[in-house]
Amino acid sequence: MRREDAAKAAPVAPNGDPRWYKDAIIYQLHVKAYRDGDSDGYGDFRGLLDKLDYVQSLGVDCLWLLPFYPSPLRDDGYDIADYKAINPTYGTLDDFQRFLDEAHRRGLRVVTELVINHTSDQHPWFQRARTAPRGSPERDWYVWTDDPNKYAGTRIIFTDTETSNWTWDPVAQQFFWHRFFSHQPDLNFDNPAVLEAVTDAMRFWLDMGVDGLRLDAIPYLVEREGTNCENLPETHAVLKRLRATLDAEYAGRIFLAEANQWPPDVRPYFGDSDECHMAFHFPVMPRMYMAVARQDRTPIVEIMARTPEIPPDCQWAIFLRNHDELTLEMVTDEERDYMYTEYAKDPRMRINVGIRRRLAPLMGNDRRKIELLNTLLMSMPGTPIVYYGDEIGMGDNVFLGDRNGVRTPMQWNGSWNSGFSETDSAALYSPIIVDPPYGFQGVNVMAQERTEASLLRWMRRLIAVRKTTQAFGRGRLEFLHPLNRRVLVFLREHEGDTILVACNLAKSAEAVQLDLSRFAGCTPLEMWSDQPFPPIDETPYALTFGPYGYYWFRIRGDAVADGPGAGVGALEAGQGGGA
């Protein structure tokens, strides 16, 4: 099948809704870390294809794949050396097409990476640019200077490894600009040829049938003297051009923006529904951890109060952990120190301005806290992203360099190499987690499939319950403010369907009284079992929680006639099982 034909055949919107991303649950994985299909120690598309049934069984709707392009792999594939090929270690373009077709056959969409801020210094574009004469069209594909003090107001992102955003190139006899590592020169988007080449790369993967593209590091596309070189109007002009092409040629496909900024600074990346469909909400993530550590809802309530409205067809993407560090850029210095004290006492757990740990170790392997955080992930505004292995409570390895400690092989079973690969253990791209309590012998998919009360089976149930309503993915948010600040309570409402979420952030048993008089006459029923709670009346409604307990309460618009709750609907309450 030609790529053009594949694009036409791909089930871009099988439910007929171009806003599919608002209800989706995304599963993030690295091909190299998932399953080794040819026994060379690296995961590949053949191995991933073999595990699609497992991915489908989780109940997720979409896979987000980390970079799989040819690369020197000095930044785990984000240093791209060829935009239109597959790293041979992971397979071939035919392997990718087979994987994509099988994912679509199962109703799974696929989002891949479009890393357009920079390339590897091994990319042919850069090799051509560094040998071309100054001022030539070839040299102009990247950003050069003779003065390394240019753009002096720009912050350095990787403070652990870089001392400047300029690096001297002995071949070009000039400094080149980079916002990330010094082996990742930034492309020059003031050059129309660069935008044309990036658009061509975008078309290549969309023609194959991918359903979306994550735009990496997009706040830094353009540089201007006298600014911090972030979020510039010229950057938004580039994104509008890309979006116009996407809308004109690829209906139902999406852009997901990676912009680690404060919410008001991220809001422009949605534009007037003419830039990105989705954007990560970075600041809410550390504040969920902060709220649990402080046993106080204030950090979550405050950051959501600072979150602006976005166009109705746009969406936030939220997550607990991913392939990078738990970033602490969008917190105060005092909050950062607090997070380090609570979650990264060992300096080896820290990197750049963040914490390189997985969810389960961050929660001290406390199942109650892991459930609570996942409950928040699935109920806060936005599309939730689950990082591979977190559904079984995988651990990390702080002795590995960079962020590699949270990128170890998936743990499938307790046999040789955890079922990830049949090769020699020494040949694996990364050591497998072996030490308790996170060693693969005890933490693996097979063991949890066989255990009724396992985290894996609980996660499947959580995802299934979330998918019974569109209120979580599309609903408005309204916080309630009971006197007990250890309890977080909020409403999610969409087209008459209202969810009440109540979570105990404390390690102690707690009680709370809520003003639910608007629902007077309704009988709460929990979403997980449909068991009734005491009816609601005009008096404060009392809830009690065990440590880190939680409830989901669902309000439907089909059981209230006259009275205070008229037009709101009957409360069909859902308990998350934690009280």
Coordinates of C-alpha atoms in Angstrom, one line a residue:
M1 CA 0.0 0.0 0.0
R2 CA 1.4 3.4 -0.9
R3 CA 1.6 5.9 1.9
E4 CA -0.9 8.2 0.3
D5 CA -3.4 5.3 0.1
A6 CA -2.7 4.4 3.7
A7 CA -3.6 7.9 4.8
K8 CA -7.0 7.6 3.1
A9 CA -7.6 4.1 4.6
A10 CA -6.6 5.0 8.2
P11 CA -9.5 5.2 10.6
V12 CA -8.8 8.8 11.6
A13 CA -12.1 9.3 13.4
P14 CA -13.9 5.8 13.6
N15 CA -16.6 7.2 15.9
G16 CA -17.2 10.1 13.5
D17 CA -16.1 12.7 16.0
P18 CA -13.2 14.9 15.0
R19 CA -12.7 15.9 18.6
W20 CA -11.8 12.3 19.6
Y21 CA -8.8 13.6 21.5
K22 CA -11.0 15.2 24.2
D23 CA -12.3 11.8 25.4
A24 CA -9.1 9.8 24.7
I25 CA -6.8 8.2 27.2
I26 CA -3.2 8.2 25.9
Y27 CA -0.6 5.5 26.7
Q28 CA 3.0 6.7 26.3
L29 CA 5.8 4.3 25.5
H30 CA 9.2 4.1 23.9
V31 CA 9.5 1.4 21.2
K32 CA 12.9 0.4 22.4
A33 CA 11.6 -0.2 25.9
Y34 CA 8.5 -2.2 25.2
R35 CA 9.3 -5.6 23.6
D36 CA 12.3 -7.0 21.7
G37 CA 11.0 -8.9 18.7
D38 CA 14.4 -9.8 17.2
S39 CA 16.5 -10.6 20.3
D40 CA 19.1 -7.9 19.8
G41 CA 18.4 -6.3 23.2
Y42 CA 16.3 -3.4 21.9
G43 CA 12.6 -3.1 21.6
D44 CA 11.3 -2.8 18.1
F45 CA 8.1 -2.5 16.1
R46 CA 7.8 -6.2 15.7
G47 CA 7.8 -6.6 19.5
L48 CA 5.3 -3.7 19.9
L49 CA 3.0 -5.3 17.4
D50 CA 3.0 -8.5 19.5
K51 CA 1.9 -6.5 22.5
L52 CA -0.9 -4.5 21.0
D53 CA -3.5 -6.8 22.5
Y54 CA -2.2 -5.9 25.9
V55 CA -2.3 -2.2 25.1
Q56 CA -5.9 -2.6 23.9
S57 CA -6.8 -4.5 27.1
L58 CA -5.9 -1.5 29.2
G59 CA -8.8 0.4 27.7
V60 CA -6.7 3.3 26.3
D61 CA -7.5 4.9 23.0
C62 CA -4.2 6.2 21.7
L63 CA -0.5 5.4 21.8
W64 CA 2.1 8.2 22.0
L65 CA 5.4 6.9 20.7
L66 CA 8.7 8.6 21.6
P67 CA 11.2 9.2 18.7
F68 CA 12.1 6.2 16.6
Y69 CA 14.0 8.0 13.9
P70 CA 17.7 7.5 12.9
S71 CA 19.7 9.2 15.6
P72 CA 23.1 9.1 17.4
L73 CA 20.8 8.5 20.5
R74 CA 22.7 11.0 22.6
D75 CA 19.3 12.4 23.7
D76 CA 17.3 9.2 23.5
G77 CA 16.2 9.9 19.9
Y78 CA 15.3 13.6 20.3
D79 CA 18.5 14.2 18.4
I80 CA 17.1 13.3 15.0
A81 CA 19.4 12.6 12.1
D82 CA 16.7 11.8 9.5
Y83 CA 13.1 12.9 9.6
K84 CA 11.8 10.4 7.1
A85 CA 13.1 7.0 8.2
I86 CA 13.1 4.5 11.0
N87 CA 16.1 3.8 13.2
P88 CA 17.2 0.3 11.9
T89 CA 17.4 -0.9 15.5
Y90 CA 13.6 -0.5 15.7
G91 CA 12.7 -1.9 12.3
T92 CA 11.8 -0.6 8.9
L93 CA 9.1 1.6 7.4
D94 CA 7.2 -1.5 6.4
D95 CA 7.3 -2.6 10.1
F96 CA 6.0 0.7 11.2
Q97 CA 3.2 0.6 8.6
R98 CA 2.2 -2.9 9.7
F99 CA 2.1 -1.7 13.4
L100 CA 0.1 1.3 12.4
D101 CA -2.4 -0.7 10.5
E102 CA -2.9 -3.2 13.3
A103 CA -3.3 -0.4 15.9
H104 CA -6.0 1.2 13.7
R105 CA -7.7 -2.2 13.3
R106 CA -8.0 -2.4 17.1
G107 CA -9.4 1.2 17.3
L108 CA -6.1 2.6 18.7
R109 CA -4.8 5.9 17.3
V110 CA -1.1 6.7 17.2
V111 CA 0.6 10.0 17.9
T112 CA 4.3 10.4 17.0
E113 CA 6.9 13.0 17.5
L114 CA 7.6 16.0 15.3
V115 CA 10.8 17.5 16.8
I116 CA 11.2 20.7 14.9
N117 CA 13.1 23.0 17.2
H118 CA 16.4 21.3 16.6
T119 CA 18.2 18.4 14.9
S120 CA 21.2 16.2 15.7
D121 CA 24.5 17.7 14.7
Q122 CA 24.8 14.5 12.6
H123 CA 21.8 15.5 10.5
P124 CA 22.8 16.1 6.8
W125 CA 21.3 19.5 7.0
F126 CA 23.7 20.6 9.7
Q127 CA 26.7 18.9 8.1
R128 CA 25.9 20.8 4.9
A129 CA 25.4 24.0 6.8
R130 CA 28.7 23.9 8.7
T131 CA 30.7 23.4 5.6
A132 CA 28.9 26.0 3.5
P133 CA 30.2 29.6 3.2
R134 CA 28.9 32.2 5.6
G135 CA 25.8 33.9 4.3
S136 CA 25.0 31.1 1.9
P137 CA 21.5 29.5 1.7
E138 CA 22.9 26.2 3.1
R139 CA 24.5 27.9 6.1
D140 CA 21.2 29.7 6.8
W141 CA 19.4 26.6 7.9
Y142 CA 20.7 27.0 11.5
V143 CA 21.4 30.0 13.7
W144 CA 25.0 31.3 13.8
T145 CA 27.0 34.1 15.3
D146 CA 30.5 35.4 16.0
D147 CA 29.3 36.9 19.3
P148 CA 28.3 34.3 22.0
N149 CA 26.8 37.1 24.0
K150 CA 23.9 37.5 21.5
Y151 CA 20.4 36.7 23.0
A152 CA 21.9 37.1 26.4
G153 CA 18.5 37.3 28.1
T154 CA 17.7 33.7 27.3
R155 CA 17.7 31.1 30.1
I156 CA 19.7 27.8 29.9
I157 CA 17.4 24.8 30.1
F158 CA 19.8 22.0 30.9
T159 CA 21.7 23.7 33.7
D160 CA 23.3 20.5 34.8
T161 CA 25.2 20.0 31.5
E162 CA 25.3 23.3 29.6
T163 CA 26.8 26.7 30.5
S164 CA 25.7 28.6 27.3
N165 CA 23.2 28.4 24.5
W166 CA 26.0 28.9 22.0
T167 CA 28.6 26.3 21.0
W168 CA 31.7 26.9 18.9
D169 CA 31.9 24.8 15.7
P170 CA 35.5 24.4 14.5
V171 CA 34.4 23.5 11.0
A172 CA 32.1 26.5 10.5
Q173 CA 34.3 28.8 12.5
Q174 CA 31.2 30.2 14.2
F175 CA 29.0 29.6 17.2
F176 CA 25.7 27.8 16.7
W177 CA 22.6 28.3 18.8
H178 CA 20.9 25.5 20.8
R179 CA 18.3 25.7 23.5
F180 CA 19.0 22.1 24.6
F181 CA 22.2 20.0 24.4
S182 CA 25.2 21.3 22.5
H183 CA 24.9 18.4 20.1
Q184 CA 21.4 19.7 19.1
P185 CA 21.6 22.8 17.0
D186 CA 18.4 24.8 16.6
L187 CA 16.9 25.2 13.2
N188 CA 16.5 28.7 11.7
F189 CA 12.8 29.3 11.2
D190 CA 13.5 32.7 9.7
N191 CA 14.5 30.8 6.7
P192 CA 11.4 29.8 4.6
A193 CA 13.3 26.7 3.3
V194 CA 13.4 25.3 6.9
L195 CA 9.6 25.6 7.3
E196 CA 9.1 24.0 3.9
A197 CA 11.3 21.0 4.9
V198 CA 9.6 20.6 8.3
T199 CA 6.2 20.7 6.6
D200 CA 7.4 18.0 4.2
A201 CA 8.5 15.8 7.1
M202 CA 5.1 16.3 8.7
R203 CA 3.3 15.2 5.5
F204 CA 5.5 12.1 5.3
W205 CA 4.2 10.6 8.6
L206 CA 0.6 11.9 8.1
D207 CA 0.6 10.3 4.7
M208 CA 1.5 7.0 6.4
G209 CA -1.6 7.4 8.6
V210 CA -0.5 8.7 12.0
D211 CA -3.3 10.4 13.9
G212 CA -1.4 13.2 15.6
L213 CA 2.0 14.8 16.1
R214 CA 3.5 15.9 19.4
L215 CA 5.3 19.2 18.7
D216 CA 8.4 19.1 20.9
A217 CA 9.8 22.2 22.5
I218 CA 7.8 24.6 20.4
P219 CA 8.2 27.8 22.5
Y220 CA 11.8 28.1 21.3
L221 CA 11.4 28.1 17.5
V222 CA 12.4 31.7 16.8
E223 CA 15.0 34.0 18.4
R224 CA 15.0 37.8 18.8
E225 CA 17.5 40.1 20.4
G226 CA 16.2 41.8 23.6
T227 CA 13.8 39.0 24.4
N228 CA 14.0 35.7 26.3
C229 CA 13.5 33.9 23.0
E230 CA 10.4 32.2 24.2
N231 CA 6.8 32.4 23.1
L232 CA 7.5 35.0 20.4
P233 CA 4.9 36.1 17.9
E234 CA 7.0 34.8 15.0
T235 CA 6.9 31.3 16.6
H236 CA 3.1 31.4 16.6
A237 CA 3.2 32.4 13.0
V238 CA 5.1 29.2 12.2
L239 CA 2.6 27.1 14.1
K240 CA -0.3 28.7 12.3
R241 CA 1.3 27.8 8.9
L242 CA 1.7 24.2 10.0
R243 CA -1.9 24.0 11.3
A244 CA -3.3 25.5 8.1
T245 CA -1.6 22.7 6.2
L246 CA -2.8 20.1 8.6
D247 CA -6.4 21.3 8.4
A248 CA -6.4 21.6 4.6
E249 CA -4.9 18.1 3.9
Y250 CA -5.5 15.9 7.0
A251 CA -8.9 16.0 8.5
G252 CA -9.2 14.6 12.0
R253 CA -5.4 14.7 12.8
I254 CA -4.1 16.7 15.8
F255 CA -1.2 18.7 17.1
L256 CA -0.1 18.2 20.8
A257 CA 2.0 21.1 22.0
E258 CA 4.9 20.6 24.4
A259 CA 5.3 24.0 26.1
N260 CA 6.7 23.8 29.6
Q261 CA 5.3 27.3 30.6
W262 CA 2.8 28.9 32.9
P263 CA -0.8 28.3 31.8
P264 CA -1.3 31.9 30.6
D265 CA 1.8 31.6 28.4
V266 CA 0.6 28.2 27.0
R267 CA -2.9 29.6 26.1
P268 CA -1.6 31.3 22.9
Y269 CA -0.5 27.9 21.6
F270 CA -4.2 27.1 21.1
G271 CA -4.6 30.3 19.1
D272 CA -8.1 30.8 17.9
S273 CA -8.3 27.1 17.3
D274 CA -5.7 27.6 14.6
E275 CA -2.5 26.4 16.3
C276 CA -2.5 23.3 18.5
H277 CA -5.5 21.1 19.4
M278 CA -3.9 20.1 22.7
A279 CA -1.2 21.3 25.0
F280 CA 0.4 19.8 28.2
H281 CA -0.5 21.4 31.5
F282 CA 2.9 21.1 33.1
P283 CA 2.3 23.1 36.3
V284 CA -0.6 21.1 37.6
M285 CA 1.5 17.9 37.7
P286 CA 4.0 18.9 40.5
R287 CA 1.1 20.5 42.5
M288 CA -0.7 17.2 42.7
Y289 CA 2.4 15.7 44.4
M290 CA 2.7 18.8 46.5
A291 CA -0.9 18.6 47.6
V292 CA -0.5 15.0 48.8
A293 CA 2.8 15.8 50.6
R294 CA 1.3 18.8 52.3
Q295 CA -2.1 17.1 52.9
D296 CA -3.7 20.3 51.6
R297 CA -5.7 20.9 48.4
T298 CA -4.5 24.5 48.0
P299 CA -1.7 23.9 45.4
I300 CA -4.2 22.3 43.0
V301 CA -6.9 24.8 43.5
E302 CA -4.6 27.7 43.1
I303 CA -3.0 26.5 39.8
M304 CA -6.3 25.7 38.3
A305 CA -7.5 29.2 39.2
R306 CA -4.5 30.5 37.2
T307 CA -5.5 28.4 34.2
P308 CA -7.3 30.4 31.5
E309 CA -10.2 29.3 29.5
I310 CA -9.3 27.6 26.2
P311 CA -11.3 27.3 22.9
P312 CA -14.1 24.6 23.2
D313 CA -12.4 22.4 20.6
C314 CA -9.1 22.5 22.4
Q315 CA -7.8 20.4 25.3
W316 CA -5.2 20.2 28.0
A317 CA -3.1 17.0 28.3
I318 CA -2.3 16.0 31.9
F319 CA 0.1 13.4 33.3
L320 CA 1.7 12.2 36.5
R321 CA 5.0 11.0 35.0
N322 CA 6.6 10.6 31.7
H323 CA 10.0 9.9 30.1
D324 CA 11.6 13.0 31.4
E325 CA 12.2 14.4 34.9
L326 CA 9.3 15.5 37.1
T327 CA 9.9 19.1 36.1
L328 CA 10.0 21.8 38.8
E329 CA 10.5 24.8 36.5
M330 CA 7.0 26.0 37.0
V331 CA 7.1 26.3 40.8
T332 CA 8.6 28.8 43.2
D333 CA 12.1 28.3 44.7
E334 CA 10.5 27.5 48.1
E335 CA 8.1 25.0 46.5
R336 CA 11.1 23.4 44.6
D337 CA 13.1 23.0 47.8
Y338 CA 10.0 21.4 49.4
M339 CA 9.6 19.0 46.6
Y340 CA 13.2 18.0 46.7
T341 CA 13.0 17.4 50.4
E342 CA 9.8 15.3 50.1
Y343 CA 10.5 13.3 47.0
A344 CA 14.2 13.4 46.2
K345 CA 16.3 13.3 49.4
D346 CA 19.1 11.5 47.5
P347 CA 20.8 14.0 45.1
R348 CA 21.0 11.2 42.6
M349 CA 17.3 11.5 42.2
R350 CA 17.6 15.0 40.9
I351 CA 18.4 16.3 37.4
N352 CA 18.3 19.7 35.7
V353 CA 15.4 21.4 37.6
G354 CA 13.5 18.3 38.4
I355 CA 13.2 14.8 39.8
R356 CA 14.0 11.7 37.8
R357 CA 11.7 9.1 39.4
R358 CA 8.7 7.0 38.5
L359 CA 5.3 7.2 40.1
A360 CA 5.5 4.2 42.4
P361 CA 8.8 5.2 44.0
L362 CA 7.6 8.8 44.4
M363 CA 4.7 7.4 46.3
G364 CA 6.9 5.2 48.5
N365 CA 5.2 2.2 46.8
D366 CA 2.1 3.0 48.8
R367 CA -0.8 1.5 46.9
R368 CA -3.3 3.9 48.4
K369 CA -1.3 7.0 47.3
I370 CA -0.8 5.5 43.8
E371 CA -4.5 5.0 43.4
L372 CA -5.2 8.5 44.7
L373 CA -2.9 10.1 42.2
N374 CA -4.3 8.1 39.3
T375 CA -7.8 9.0 40.4
L376 CA -6.8 12.7 40.2
L377 CA -5.2 12.1 36.8
M378 CA -8.4 10.6 35.4
S379 CA -10.8 13.2 36.8
M380 CA -8.9 16.6 36.5
P381 CA -9.7 18.6 33.3
G382 CA -7.9 17.3 30.3
T383 CA -6.8 14.1 28.5
P384 CA -4.9 11.8 30.8
I385 CA -1.6 10.2 29.7
V386 CA -0.4 7.0 31.3
Y387 CA 3.3 6.3 31.1
Y388 CA 4.2 2.7 30.2
G389 CA 4.9 0.5 33.3
D390 CA 3.2 2.8 35.7
E391 CA 0.0 0.7 35.3
I392 CA 1.9 -2.1 37.1
G393 CA 3.9 0.1 39.5
M394 CA 7.3 -0.2 37.9
G395 CA 10.3 1.3 39.7
D396 CA 13.3 3.3 38.6
N397 CA 17.1 3.1 38.6
V398 CA 18.7 6.3 39.9
F399 CA 22.2 4.9 39.2
L400 CA 21.6 5.2 35.4
G401 CA 22.6 8.5 33.8
D402 CA 20.5 11.3 32.5
R403 CA 16.7 10.4 32.5
N404 CA 17.4 6.7 31.7
G405 CA 16.4 5.5 35.1
V406 CA 12.8 5.9 34.2
R407 CA 13.2 4.4 30.7
T408 CA 14.0 0.8 31.6
P409 CA 12.5 -2.3 29.8
M410 CA 8.9 -3.2 30.4
Q411 CA 8.5 -6.0 32.9
W412 CA 6.2 -8.6 31.3
N413 CA 6.9 -11.7 33.5
G414 CA 9.3 -13.2 36.1
S415 CA 11.3 -15.2 33.6
W416 CA 14.5 -14.4 31.6
N417 CA 14.9 -10.6 31.1
S418 CA 11.4 -10.1 32.4
G419 CA 10.0 -11.4 29.1
F420 CA 11.3 -8.3 27.4
S421 CA 14.0 -10.0 25.3
E422 CA 15.5 -13.5 24.7
T423 CA 19.0 -12.1 24.3
D424 CA 21.8 -12.1 26.9
S425 CA 21.1 -9.8 29.8
A426 CA 24.4 -8.0 29.1
A427 CA 23.1 -7.1 25.6
L428 CA 20.1 -5.2 26.8
Y429 CA 20.0 -1.5 26.0
S430 CA 19.4 -0.9 29.7
P431 CA 19.5 -3.1 32.9
I432 CA 16.2 -4.4 34.1
I433 CA 15.0 -3.5 37.5
V434 CA 16.0 -6.5 39.7
D435 CA 16.0 -5.3 43.3
P436 CA 13.0 -5.4 45.6
P437 CA 10.4 -4.0 45.9
Y438 CA 10.3 -3.2 42.2
G439 CA 12.2 -6.1 40.8
F440 CA 10.7 -7.8 37.8
Q441 CA 10.3 -11.1 39.6
G442 CA 7.5 -9.6 41.6
V443 CA 6.4 -6.6 39.6
N444 CA 5.3 -7.8 36.2
V445 CA 2.3 -8.0 33.9
M446 CA 1.8 -11.8 34.2
A447 CA 1.7 -11.8 38.0
Q448 CA -0.7 -8.9 38.1
E449 CA -3.0 -10.5 35.4
R450 CA -3.3 -13.5 37.8
T451 CA -4.0 -11.3 40.9
E452 CA -7.6 -10.0 41.2
A453 CA -6.6 -7.1 43.5
S454 CA -3.5 -6.1 41.5
L455 CA -2.7 -2.5 40.4
L456 CA -3.0 -3.5 36.8
R457 CA -6.5 -4.8 37.1
W458 CA -7.5 -1.8 39.2
M459 CA -6.1 0.6 36.5
R460 CA -8.2 -1.2 33.9
R461 CA -11.3 -0.7 36.0
L462 CA -10.5 2.9 36.6
I463 CA -10.1 3.6 32.9
A464 CA -13.3 1.7 32.2
V465 CA -15.3 3.7 34.7
R466 CA -13.9 7.0 33.4
K467 CA -15.0 6.1 29.9
T468 CA -18.7 5.9 31.0
T469 CA -19.0 9.7 30.8
Q470 CA -17.7 12.5 28.7
A471 CA -17.8 14.9 31.6
F472 CA -14.2 14.1 32.6
G473 CA -12.9 14.8 29.1
R474 CA -15.1 17.7 28.2
G475 CA -16.8 19.0 31.3
R476 CA -16.3 22.3 33.1
L477 CA -14.6 22.4 36.5
E478 CA -16.0 23.9 39.7
F479 CA -14.3 23.5 43.0
L480 CA -16.2 23.2 46.3
H481 CA -14.6 24.7 49.4
P482 CA -15.4 22.7 52.5
L483 CA -13.7 23.7 55.8
N484 CA -11.5 20.7 55.8
R485 CA -8.6 21.6 53.4
R486 CA -7.3 18.1 53.5
V487 CA -10.2 17.1 51.3
L488 CA -10.3 18.1 47.6
V489 CA -13.8 18.3 46.1
F490 CA -14.8 19.4 42.6
L491 CA -17.6 19.1 40.1
R492 CA -17.2 18.2 36.4
E493 CA -20.3 19.0 34.3
H494 CA -21.0 18.4 30.6
E495 CA -24.4 18.6 28.9
G496 CA -26.3 17.9 32.1
D497 CA -24.0 15.1 33.3
T498 CA -22.3 16.2 36.5
I499 CA -19.6 14.4 38.3
L500 CA -18.6 15.1 41.9
V501 CA -15.1 14.1 42.8
A502 CA -14.0 14.0 46.5
C503 CA -10.4 13.0 47.5
N504 CA -8.8 12.8 50.9
L505 CA -5.2 14.0 50.5
A506 CA -4.2 13.1 54.0
K507 CA -2.6 10.0 55.5
S508 CA -5.3 10.1 58.3
A509 CA -9.0 9.3 58.2
E510 CA -10.9 12.5 57.5
A511 CA -14.5 13.7 57.4
V512 CA -16.1 16.5 55.4
Q513 CA -19.5 18.2 55.1
L514 CA -20.6 19.5 51.7
D515 CA -23.3 21.9 50.6
L516 CA -25.1 19.7 48.0
S517 CA -28.4 21.4 48.4
R518 CA -28.7 21.9 44.7
F519 CA -29.0 18.1 44.4
A520 CA -31.7 17.8 47.2
G521 CA -33.8 14.7 46.7
C522 CA -31.2 12.8 44.8
T523 CA -29.8 9.4 45.9
P524 CA -26.0 9.0 45.3
L525 CA -25.0 5.8 43.6
E526 CA -21.3 5.0 43.2
M527 CA -20.0 4.5 39.7
W528 CA -18.0 1.4 40.4
S529 CA -20.8 -0.6 41.9
D530 CA -24.0 1.5 41.6
Q531 CA -24.7 1.0 45.3
P532 CA -26.8 3.8 46.8
F533 CA -25.6 6.2 49.3
P534 CA -28.0 8.1 51.7
P535 CA -30.2 10.5 49.9
I536 CA -29.2 14.2 49.7
D537 CA -31.3 16.9 51.4
E538 CA -30.9 20.5 52.3
T539 CA -28.6 19.8 55.2
P540 CA -24.8 19.4 54.8
Y541 CA -23.9 16.1 53.2
A542 CA -21.3 14.2 55.3
L543 CA -18.6 12.0 53.8
T544 CA -15.9 10.1 55.6
F545 CA -12.7 8.8 54.1
G546 CA -10.0 6.4 55.0
P547 CA -6.4 7.5 54.5
Y548 CA -6.0 8.7 50.8
G549 CA -9.6 7.7 50.2
Y550 CA -11.7 9.0 47.2
Y551 CA -15.2 9.1 45.8
W552 CA -16.6 9.8 42.3
F553 CA -20.2 11.0 42.3
R554 CA -22.1 11.3 39.1
I555 CA -25.1 13.6 38.5
R556 CA -27.5 12.8 35.7
G557 CA -30.2 15.1 34.4
D558 CA -33.0 12.6 34.3
A559 CA -34.4 12.3 37.8
V560 CA -35.1 15.7 39.2
A561 CA -38.4 17.5 38.6
D562 CA -39.3 20.5 40.8
G563 CA -37.4 21.8 43.8
P564 CA -34.0 23.2 44.5
G565 CA -32.3 20.6 42.3
A566 CA -34.5 21.1 39.3
G567 CA -32.7 21.0 36.0
V568 CA -29.5 19.6 37.6
G569 CA -30.4 16.0 37.7
A570 CA -30.2 13.0 40.0
L571 CA -26.9 12.4 41.7
E572 CA -25.4 9.1 40.7
A573 CA -22.4 9.1 42.8
G574 CA -19.3 7.1 42.1
Q575 CA -16.9 6.0 44.8
G576 CA -13.3 5.3 43.7
G577 CA -13.0 2.5 46.2
G578 CA -10.8 4.4 48.6
A579 CA -13.0 5.2 51.5

